[in-house]
Amino acid sequence: MPYILLTGGAGYIGSHTALELLNAGYQVLSFDNYSNSSTEALNRVEQLSGKSIVKVTGDIRDEAALRQLFSEHQISAVVHFAGLKAVGESTQLPLHYYDNNVAGTVTLCRVMREVGVKKLVFSSSATVYGDAKQVPIPESAPRSATNPYGQSKLMIEYILQDLVQAEPDWGMTLLRYFNPVGAHHSGQIGEDPNGIPNNLMPFISQVAVGKRSSLSVFGNDYPTPDGTGVRDYIHVVDLARGHVKALQYLEQHNGIEAINLGTGVGYSVLDMVKAFSTVNQVAVPYQIAPRRPGDIAVCYAQPDKAKRLLGWQAEHSLDDMVKDSWRWQSQNPDGYKQA
Ligand code: NAD
Ligand code: UD1
């Protein structure tokens, strides 16, 4: 049986997707440079599934390594997670972000084209909608970006669209993730950010476990019901299952589709803090801080297209998200590092 290649397969979303693919009967090959992950995540996926993963260390910008990978393994499709994702860092290191994300994707596509593997699921982001004028956000909403990370996702979307335009025998999905949170129900795999977390849920978890003293809520003067920012948080296992559905869709279809993966429901920062502390019976001290530059007030998906095309919709509740985040964090206070 051919492999599904996961670039960045050891990362947060990649590892959860690897598990769902193995459970669905696919064979998985991970290609990762471990710049933001460790092999331990994949080892745990193997334990959870009782199946093995082929793990190759390498960089998507290394054309020779990719050629070798495709020549040594029969690959039917690629799920392309590999990328850098820290917004603040991207403003400090724009060349690094454009090189890694954009040039890396171009190199990957060049090799895929060469070897005739033309099915690609790409990790895009709701960040491509910029400060959307309407919510829920449909896939047809105008796109814009305000930082190099967002620009890199937008550029990749344009590049992939041009490629499919020129060569219609490609099949691609641009999956626009909203805010992935949570962890596998086992508590064995989860999000393991380096240093101080930028994102809300890992920050809340680290406050709850005592690694940080309190959460700064970035602004309570937004035009939202409680004044704090509203986002579409989606359980990472639901998100991972969306990739399995996208691959199944590509088995039948060529062309390119942008598809939102979100729940269609928005929760505020204070909703998240309240749910986390109530459901898990743990204190999450917080204080109100100034707005974070670049943040928007409200962002949630119009999720109908995923249901229509992929037969996919999110199934996990907010309680599941906060429970599973806490299980992972409390069982692994130092992430994969203690392993
Ligand atoms: P992650 O950092 O946990 O995973 C990315 C993986 O890619 C890591 O294992 C990293 O080592 C690897 N990688 C990075 N550059 C590489 C390169 N040049 N060659 C080979 N491997 C490389 O991040 P994640 O949260 O799992 O995100 C996966 C993808 O989804 C990223 O492209 C990200 O931009 C996108 N995304 C993430 C979110 C989110 O909130 N987590 C939201 C929207 C989109
Ligand atoms: C951020 C990125 C976005 C990226 C997404 C997923 C920015 C501006 N945007 O989105 O490009 O696709 O992560 O990785 O960084 N919050 C706090 N305190 C915190 C952390 C966050 O109050 O310590 C608030 C934020 O103001 C926001 C909400 O929590 O209202 C969610 O923040 P976050 O998890 O960082 O996600 P986004 O800002 O939606």
CSV table of C-alpha atoms and ligand atoms in Angstrom, one decimal, residues 8 10-14 31-37 58-61 81-85 100 123-125 149 153 177-178 180, ligand 1:
chain,number,residue,atom,x,y,z
A,8,GLY,CA,5.9,18.3,9.5
A,10,ALA,CA,5.8,15.2,14.2
A,11,GLY,CA,4.2,18.6,15.0
A,12,TYR,CA,1.0,19.3,16.9
A,13,ILE,CA,-1.5,18.9,14.1
A,14,GLY,CA,0.7,16.4,12.1
A,31,PHE,CA,9.3,14.0,6.9
A,32,ASP,CA,10.2,16.5,9.5
A,33,ASN,CA,13.3,18.6,10.4
A,34,TYR,CA,12.2,18.6,14.1
A,35,SER,CA,12.8,22.4,14.2
A,36,ASN,CA,9.6,22.6,16.4
A,37,SER,CA,9.0,19.0,17.5
A,58,GLY,CA,14.8,16.2,6.5
A,59,ASP,CA,13.9,19.7,5.4
A,60,ILE,CA,11.4,20.5,2.7
A,61,ARG,CA,13.8,23.1,1.3
A,81,PHE,CA,2.0,20.7,7.6
A,82,ALA,CA,5.7,21.7,7.6
A,83,GLY,CA,6.0,25.4,8.3
A,84,LEU,CA,6.9,28.0,10.9
A,85,LYS,CA,3.9,29.6,12.6
A,100,ASN,CA,10.9,28.1,5.1
A,123,SER,CA,-2.3,23.7,6.0
A,124,SER,CA,-3.6,27.1,5.5
A,125,SER,CA,-5.1,29.3,8.2
A,149,TYR,CA,3.5,34.6,8.7
A,153,LYS,CA,0.2,31.4,3.9
A,177,TYR,CA,-7.8,26.1,10.1
A,178,PHE,CA,-9.5,28.3,12.7
A,180,PRO,CA,-6.9,24.4,17.0
B,1,NAD,P1,4.1,22.6,14.6
B,1,NAD,O1,5.2,23.6,14.7
B,1,NAD,O2,3.7,21.8,15.8
B,1,NAD,O3,4.3,21.6,13.4
B,1,NAD,C1,5.0,22.0,12.2
B,1,NAD,C2,6.0,20.9,12.0
B,1,NAD,O4,6.8,21.2,10.8
B,1,NAD,C3,7.1,20.8,13.1
B,1,NAD,O5,7.2,19.4,13.4
B,1,NAD,C4,8.4,21.3,12.5
B,1,NAD,O6,9.5,20.7,13.0
B,1,NAD,C5,8.2,21.0,11.0
B,1,NAD,N1,8.9,21.9,10.1
B,1,NAD,C6,9.0,23.2,10.1
B,1,NAD,N2,9.7,23.6,9.0
B,1,NAD,C7,10.1,22.5,8.4
B,1,NAD,C8,10.9,22.3,7.2
B,1,NAD,N3,11.5,23.3,6.6
B,1,NAD,N4,11.2,21.0,6.8
B,1,NAD,C9,10.6,20.0,7.5
B,1,NAD,N5,9.9,20.1,8.6
B,1,NAD,C10,9.6,21.4,9.0
B,1,NAD,O7,2.8,23.4,14.1
B,1,NAD,P2,1.3,22.9,13.9
B,1,NAD,O8,0.5,23.7,14.9
B,1,NAD,O9,1.2,21.5,13.9
B,1,NAD,O10,0.9,23.5,12.5
B,1,NAD,C11,1.0,22.8,11.3
B,1,NAD,C12,0.7,23.6,10.2
B,1,NAD,O11,-0.6,24.2,10.3
B,1,NAD,C13,1.7,24.8,10.0
B,1,NAD,O12,1.9,25.0,8.6
B,1,NAD,C14,0.9,26.0,10.5
B,1,NAD,O13,1.3,27.2,10.0
B,1,NAD,C15,-0.5,25.6,10.2
B,1,NAD,N6,-1.5,26.2,11.1
B,1,NAD,C16,-1.4,26.0,12.4
B,1,NAD,C17,-2.4,26.6,13.3
B,1,NAD,C18,-2.3,26.5,14.8
B,1,NAD,O14,-2.9,27.2,15.5
B,1,NAD,N7,-1.6,25.5,15.3
B,1,NAD,C19,-3.4,27.4,12.7
B,1,NAD,C20,-3.5,27.6,11.4
B,1,NAD,C21,-2.5,27.0,10.5
